[in-house]
XYZ file of C-alpha atoms in Angstrom:
448
model
C -56.194 -18.428 -81.995
C -52.428 -17.779 -81.606
C -50.035 -16.148 -84.099
C -46.273 -16.586 -84.314
C -43.777 -13.736 -84.599
C -44.594 -13.078 -88.274
C -48.350 -13.330 -87.888
C -48.898 -16.905 -89.004
C -51.646 -18.710 -87.127
C -50.283 -21.719 -85.216
C -51.750 -24.196 -82.762
C -51.596 -23.870 -78.984
C -49.356 -26.981 -78.877
C -46.969 -25.489 -81.433
C -46.785 -22.281 -79.469
C -45.824 -24.186 -76.359
C -43.110 -26.065 -78.268
C -41.637 -22.863 -79.678
C -41.872 -20.747 -76.574
C -41.282 -23.252 -73.830
C -41.915 -22.024 -70.304
C -42.363 -18.407 -71.329
C -45.129 -19.271 -73.747
C -46.788 -21.567 -71.262
C -46.732 -18.838 -68.664
C -48.228 -16.375 -71.136
C -51.035 -18.746 -72.038
C -51.795 -19.529 -68.426
C -51.834 -15.812 -67.718
C -54.281 -15.261 -70.553
C -56.516 -18.006 -69.200
C -56.316 -16.587 -65.654
C -57.218 -13.145 -66.973
C -60.221 -14.590 -68.785
C -61.388 -16.381 -65.640
C -60.820 -13.261 -63.537
C -62.742 -11.109 -66.020
C -65.641 -13.569 -66.013
C -65.688 -13.561 -62.217
C -65.767 -9.766 -62.153
C -68.622 -9.772 -64.670
C -70.742 -12.091 -62.528
C -69.879 -10.466 -59.194
C -73.013 -9.392 -57.363
C -73.631 -5.657 -57.197
C -76.363 -4.058 -55.117
C -78.019 -0.678 -55.558
C -77.346 1.866 -52.829
C -79.848 4.703 -52.452
C -79.212 7.854 -50.498
C -82.171 9.472 -48.730
C -81.178 13.118 -48.569
C -82.627 16.421 -47.378
C -81.285 19.798 -48.412
C -82.725 21.091 -45.105
C -80.314 18.917 -43.128
C -77.368 19.656 -45.400
C -77.689 23.421 -44.915
C -78.716 23.170 -41.249
C -75.454 21.456 -40.313
C -73.315 23.989 -42.177
C -75.181 27.170 -41.221
C -74.116 28.834 -44.441
C -74.983 28.731 -48.114
C -72.674 28.362 -51.089
C -75.045 29.083 -53.963
C -74.524 25.459 -55.024
C -75.893 23.722 -51.958
C -77.976 21.168 -53.858
C -75.090 20.341 -56.178
C -72.677 20.114 -53.238
C -74.950 17.648 -51.447
C -75.374 15.459 -54.520
C -71.662 15.590 -55.316
C -70.968 14.304 -51.796
C -73.102 11.290 -52.695
C -71.185 10.738 -55.933
C -67.945 10.909 -53.961
C -69.259 7.932 -51.969
C -70.301 5.993 -55.054
C -74.016 6.738 -54.593
C -75.773 7.562 -57.868
C -79.366 6.926 -56.747
C -80.840 9.551 -54.421
C -84.279 9.821 -52.837
C -84.566 13.598 -52.590
C -86.844 15.307 -50.052
C -89.542 17.521 -51.535
C -91.479 18.083 -48.313
C -93.636 16.684 -45.570
C -96.222 19.349 -44.751
C -94.582 22.495 -46.113
C -92.737 21.682 -49.333
C -89.074 22.116 -50.260
C -89.514 22.826 -53.979
C -91.099 25.703 -55.924
C -94.717 24.694 -56.488
C -97.461 26.280 -58.578
C -100.225 24.550 -56.612
C -102.593 26.870 -54.718
C -102.546 24.811 -51.520
C -98.797 24.281 -51.035
C -96.556 26.259 -48.693
C -92.821 26.643 -49.330
C -90.666 26.058 -46.273
C -88.795 29.318 -45.595
C -87.558 28.723 -42.056
C -89.275 28.619 -38.693
C -88.959 30.066 -35.194
C -85.412 28.715 -34.777
C -82.860 31.380 -35.808
C -80.593 28.714 -37.276
C -83.218 27.867 -39.905
C -83.124 31.314 -41.528
C -80.289 30.280 -43.827
C -82.303 27.221 -44.901
C -85.217 29.466 -45.811
C -82.884 31.670 -47.846
C -81.633 28.645 -49.794
C -85.170 27.349 -50.403
C -86.340 30.729 -51.708
C -83.432 31.308 -54.068
C -83.723 28.183 -56.216
C -86.031 25.216 -56.622
C -83.992 22.424 -55.092
C -85.860 19.724 -57.039
C -85.301 21.282 -60.455
C -81.684 21.979 -59.505
C -81.188 18.378 -58.382
C -82.664 17.052 -61.623
C -80.425 19.302 -63.727
C -77.351 18.097 -61.825
C -78.513 14.499 -62.179
C -78.822 14.864 -65.952
C -75.263 16.153 -66.131
C -73.830 13.450 -63.862
C -75.954 10.433 -64.769
C -77.781 10.163 -61.448
C -81.288 8.959 -60.590
C -83.492 11.213 -58.453
C -86.734 10.085 -56.805
C -88.877 12.754 -55.138
C -89.754 11.837 -51.546
C -92.867 13.084 -49.752
C -93.502 12.423 -46.063
C -97.006 11.007 -46.279
C -98.437 12.245 -42.972
C -96.101 14.518 -41.029
C -97.589 17.950 -40.373
C -95.854 18.930 -37.110
C -98.765 20.828 -35.549
C -97.818 24.223 -34.187
C -94.232 23.318 -33.314
C -91.431 25.760 -34.157
C -93.883 28.575 -34.657
C -95.788 26.590 -37.261
C -93.057 27.096 -39.843
C -92.902 23.419 -40.765
C -96.672 23.164 -41.277
C -98.461 23.996 -44.521
C -101.292 26.506 -44.537
C -103.487 23.704 -45.863
C -102.930 21.656 -42.699
C -103.096 24.627 -40.350
C -106.324 25.989 -41.818
C -108.243 22.718 -41.631
C -108.358 21.562 -38.022
C -111.508 19.590 -38.875
C -109.271 17.118 -40.735
C -106.688 16.766 -37.975
C -106.407 13.274 -36.574
C -107.752 12.275 -33.158
C -106.175 9.749 -30.798
C -107.888 6.684 -29.391
C -108.655 8.553 -26.174
C -110.130 11.537 -28.017
C -107.225 13.996 -27.991
C -106.491 16.097 -31.083
C -103.395 15.128 -33.052
C -102.351 18.201 -35.030
C -99.337 16.410 -36.496
C -101.470 14.280 -38.837
C -104.374 14.766 -41.225
C -106.829 11.921 -41.740
C -106.770 9.995 -45.005
C -110.477 9.454 -44.398
C -111.046 12.864 -45.991
C -110.774 13.000 -49.796
C -109.487 16.584 -49.572
C -106.368 15.420 -47.763
C -105.818 12.560 -50.177
C -106.153 14.982 -53.096
C -103.644 17.414 -51.575
C -101.025 14.649 -51.347
C -101.863 13.416 -54.847
C -101.540 16.892 -56.374
C -98.053 17.355 -54.932
C -96.853 13.989 -56.197
C -98.249 14.544 -59.681
C -96.699 18.008 -59.851
C -93.198 16.760 -59.029
C -93.685 13.955 -61.553
C -94.497 16.567 -64.209
C -91.457 18.608 -63.178
C -89.386 15.576 -64.090
C -88.643 13.475 -61.009
C -87.394 10.093 -62.202
C -89.676 8.390 -59.689
C -91.662 8.979 -56.509
C -90.934 7.795 -52.980
C -94.044 7.732 -50.800
C -92.605 7.752 -47.286
C -95.174 6.019 -45.090
C -92.615 5.809 -42.285
C -93.267 9.528 -41.731
C -95.327 9.291 -39.680
C -97.044 6.061 -38.670
C -99.842 5.336 -38.106
C -101.388 6.938 -41.157
C -104.872 7.026 -39.590
C -106.005 7.118 -35.989
C -109.513 7.508 -34.542
C -111.073 10.572 -36.148
C -114.769 10.678 -35.087
C -115.973 10.685 -38.708
C -113.908 7.583 -39.408
C -115.200 5.845 -36.285
C -118.811 6.775 -37.097
C -118.493 5.360 -40.606
C -117.105 2.096 -39.268
C -119.803 1.741 -36.620
C -122.564 2.651 -39.096
C -121.824 -0.668 -40.800
C -122.893 -2.552 -37.682
C -119.378 -2.933 -36.349
C -118.265 -2.325 -32.749
C -116.740 0.862 -31.375
C -113.056 0.449 -32.346
C -111.948 2.614 -29.430
C -113.010 -0.192 -27.097
C -111.245 -3.013 -28.928
C -108.209 -4.689 -27.396
C -105.318 -5.618 -29.672
C -106.049 -9.325 -29.238
C -109.726 -8.914 -30.161
C -110.288 -10.547 -33.594
C -112.316 -7.500 -34.601
C -109.308 -5.227 -34.103
C -107.617 -6.396 -37.303
C -110.889 -5.795 -39.162
C -110.699 -2.198 -37.923
C -107.076 -1.988 -39.087
C -107.977 -3.215 -42.570
C -110.862 -0.748 -42.702
C -108.459 2.118 -42.019
C -105.948 0.735 -44.502
C -108.619 0.986 -47.177
C -108.421 4.780 -47.247
C -104.666 4.745 -47.880
C -105.155 2.087 -50.553
C -107.861 4.260 -52.139
C -105.324 7.085 -52.246
C -102.829 4.830 -54.030
C -105.427 3.733 -56.579
C -106.237 7.381 -57.288
C -102.540 8.218 -57.551
C -101.896 5.418 -60.008
C -104.787 6.608 -62.206
C -103.538 10.194 -62.070
C -99.985 9.151 -62.889
C -101.186 7.346 -65.991
C -102.327 10.722 -67.300
C -99.001 12.313 -66.336
C -97.168 9.509 -68.113
C -99.190 10.093 -71.280
C -98.349 13.799 -71.168
C -94.644 13.343 -70.431
C -94.209 10.164 -72.506
C -92.279 8.415 -69.742
C -93.036 6.051 -66.890
C -93.039 7.341 -63.311
C -92.250 4.475 -60.916
C -93.676 4.578 -57.397
C -91.629 3.413 -54.427
C -93.314 2.938 -51.042
C -91.205 3.247 -47.893
C -92.676 1.419 -44.896
C -91.482 0.206 -41.519
C -90.039 -3.306 -41.335
C -92.032 -4.156 -38.193
C -93.742 -7.117 -39.883
C -96.787 -7.312 -42.126
C -99.274 -7.527 -39.229
C -97.922 -4.393 -37.558
C -97.882 -2.713 -40.974
C -101.658 -3.249 -41.114
C -101.944 -1.623 -37.691
C -99.917 1.291 -39.085
C -102.459 1.483 -41.960
C -100.156 0.248 -44.724
C -101.658 -2.791 -46.461
C -98.591 -3.764 -48.453
C -99.949 -7.083 -49.667
C -102.953 -5.414 -51.304
C -100.744 -2.725 -52.835
C -98.603 -5.357 -54.516
C -101.536 -7.538 -55.512
C -103.181 -4.582 -57.277
C -99.955 -3.299 -58.830
C -100.172 0.036 -57.010
C -96.442 0.352 -56.335
C -93.330 -0.547 -58.325
C -90.687 -0.783 -55.605
C -90.755 -1.536 -51.875
C -88.354 0.048 -49.392
C -88.255 -0.892 -45.709
C -87.152 1.235 -42.778
C -86.002 -0.074 -39.357
C -88.126 2.386 -37.366
C -88.556 1.053 -33.823
C -91.145 3.294 -32.198
C -93.437 0.866 -30.336
C -93.226 -1.225 -27.181
C -92.800 -4.294 -29.314
C -90.134 -6.921 -29.958
C -89.127 -5.984 -33.471
C -88.273 -8.985 -35.669
C -85.402 -7.056 -37.298
C -85.635 -8.897 -40.600
C -86.533 -7.863 -44.135
C -86.980 -11.393 -45.445
C -90.826 -11.296 -45.611
C -90.670 -8.034 -47.564
C -88.030 -9.232 -50.008
C -89.975 -12.447 -50.631
C -93.243 -10.558 -51.095
C -91.703 -8.032 -53.475
C -89.963 -10.708 -55.523
C -93.170 -12.757 -55.730
C -94.619 -9.769 -57.604
C -91.437 -9.171 -59.647
C -90.609 -5.964 -57.760
C -87.345 -4.734 -56.290
C -86.986 -4.607 -52.526
C -84.636 -2.092 -50.933
C -83.562 -2.621 -47.345
C -82.994 0.293 -45.010
C -80.374 1.670 -42.645
C -79.600 5.011 -41.032
C -76.367 6.978 -40.993
C -77.420 9.106 -37.998
C -77.661 7.677 -34.488
C -81.017 7.219 -32.747
C -81.364 8.476 -29.149
C -78.862 6.725 -26.856
C -77.293 4.758 -29.693
C -73.753 5.444 -30.848
C -72.210 5.539 -34.311
C -70.521 2.278 -35.241
C -69.664 1.298 -38.828
C -69.577 -2.404 -37.934
C -73.252 -2.267 -36.970
C -74.109 -0.567 -40.262
C -72.167 -3.161 -42.241
C -73.789 -6.024 -40.348
C -77.292 -4.682 -40.967
C -76.670 -4.195 -44.671
C -75.072 -7.637 -45.056
C -77.951 -9.302 -43.223
C -80.503 -7.579 -45.428
C -78.634 -8.650 -48.558
C -78.506 -12.219 -47.253
C -82.274 -12.044 -46.698
C -82.888 -11.068 -50.306
C -82.772 -7.255 -50.469
C -81.779 -5.939 -53.896
C -80.064 -2.958 -52.322
C -80.263 -0.588 -49.393
C -81.572 2.941 -48.796
C -79.519 5.046 -46.377
C -81.548 7.589 -44.420
C -79.873 10.976 -43.800
C -77.225 10.118 -46.344
C -76.665 13.879 -46.540
C -74.905 13.491 -43.184
C -73.377 10.037 -43.661
C -71.636 11.022 -46.903
C -69.429 13.511 -45.084
C -69.000 11.681 -41.781
C -65.274 10.869 -41.409
C -66.021 7.398 -40.025
C -68.714 6.394 -42.517
C -67.414 8.052 -45.685
C -64.783 5.338 -46.383
C -67.399 2.627 -45.747
C -70.251 3.846 -47.954
C -68.580 3.147 -51.341
C -68.287 -0.510 -50.299
C -71.985 -1.047 -49.604
C -72.872 -1.977 -53.175
C -70.490 -4.951 -53.034
C -71.418 -7.839 -50.692
C -67.915 -9.287 -51.057
C -66.354 -5.996 -49.957
C -68.699 -5.879 -46.956
C -67.664 -9.404 -45.989
C -64.000 -8.417 -46.227
C -64.515 -5.408 -43.973
C -66.372 -7.505 -41.411
C -63.455 -9.951 -41.404
C -60.867 -7.208 -40.889
C -59.494 -7.612 -37.330
C -58.146 -4.066 -37.285
C -61.554 -2.563 -38.076
C -63.303 -4.846 -35.586
C -60.846 -3.886 -32.861
C -61.213 -0.184 -33.636
C -65.020 -0.273 -33.358
C -66.026 -2.723 -30.617
C -69.752 -3.100 -30.033
C -71.803 -2.588 -26.917
C -75.569 -2.252 -26.422
C -75.604 1.365 -27.599
C -73.440 0.923 -30.692
C -74.934 -2.439 -31.703
C -78.220 -0.740 -32.602
C -76.644 2.008 -34.663
C -78.260 2.122 -38.139
C -81.877 1.767 -37.007
C -84.012 4.792 -37.915
C -82.842 7.811 -35.935
C -86.449 8.440 -34.848
C -86.481 5.086 -33.057
C -87.349 4.825 -29.375
C -85.446 1.875 -27.942
C -86.708 0.897 -24.514
C -83.742 -1.397 -23.850
C -81.597 1.743 -23.893
C -83.941 3.646 -21.597
C -85.864 5.588 -24.252
C -89.638 5.434 -23.775
C -91.464 3.922 -26.758
C -95.156 4.198 -27.581
C -97.498 1.494 -26.214
C -99.058 -0.797 -28.802
C -102.580 0.037 -27.689
C -102.355 3.550 -29.179
C -102.754 1.828 -32.544
């Protein structure tokens, strides 16, 4: 509909007659604006998650501001990141808990961690993060490292009393050595301890839960009680099985069953929490992207989790820790998640792994490849550091826009500024990766 100068409705043809070229130009401009607006509306946008730790934020600064949690989250907002997976602990916890078996992290034997302990004592970082998120319209998922207990390292300050006081539940390696850094999911007491923490943070108000199974794989090893139970069913001694023995994968699935049992119990418990809080608590699982077969060896049976509806979102992490040719693709995970109508988040790191070197081109390439393979977004590990890195900070706001990523990767100036070599090409894999091609010893596959 077009009106003339006095408000009378006239036809498009009449307008062109009266206005000549000027009117034609105006109409074409209107049409171009409409087309442009439609294109903007349909432009693909991806979700970018930060994976942040207040520990790391304070550690790097060696001082407190009284608003450390808010400062960290604001740094994410400054980079266009409104979804944050917020650390609430691994063994010791980072939030104020009322549970009898939890231990608040208050620093360890390193003098530089004293300031972190001071910050953790003063305020509950989870409740503070949630209050800030309400004010700013952010989403906060609470992230728990699912089996990372550190043993006696750093004076035991990173380890909960629960883990330290129960050596009978500590894992055991294939060759019979104690592994104090893990507790066995074979024991219901350990499963319950993890479940209690997750349900508590859900009650506190976390918008969702991130179960980080990348910290630290494998979830189960060869605890004697686990081995005895397996062999009591007429099965062979798993400690004597080679990786290519058909029975080995049966052993892997047997171990996976205890983690899956934990997830079933968690889902039941969360249903009660959801009734009490009158809101849904989505569960995200973070796993390595080593491939579904290796995931089974790491004791994460993702296919069963999705089949039974035990998780709501799947996040993959490029953790390269084995002597293994990593496929470096998220396509199987995206396809599996989408087949069950779930979101799949890819993964990248903003901190360099040993002997790798920061390179924004490598980060952009990884994110673009994961989007091309079907990822609905990406989760950036140690975003607390990446958000303030002078090289990465200008890049991060672009990661939600595949078209913007493509433009950056076509920019000759940027490409010339950050040439790639072997060390920089692998920037953005998990910073705990052990890349043998760069001379960093990885773990042999047969430890699985």
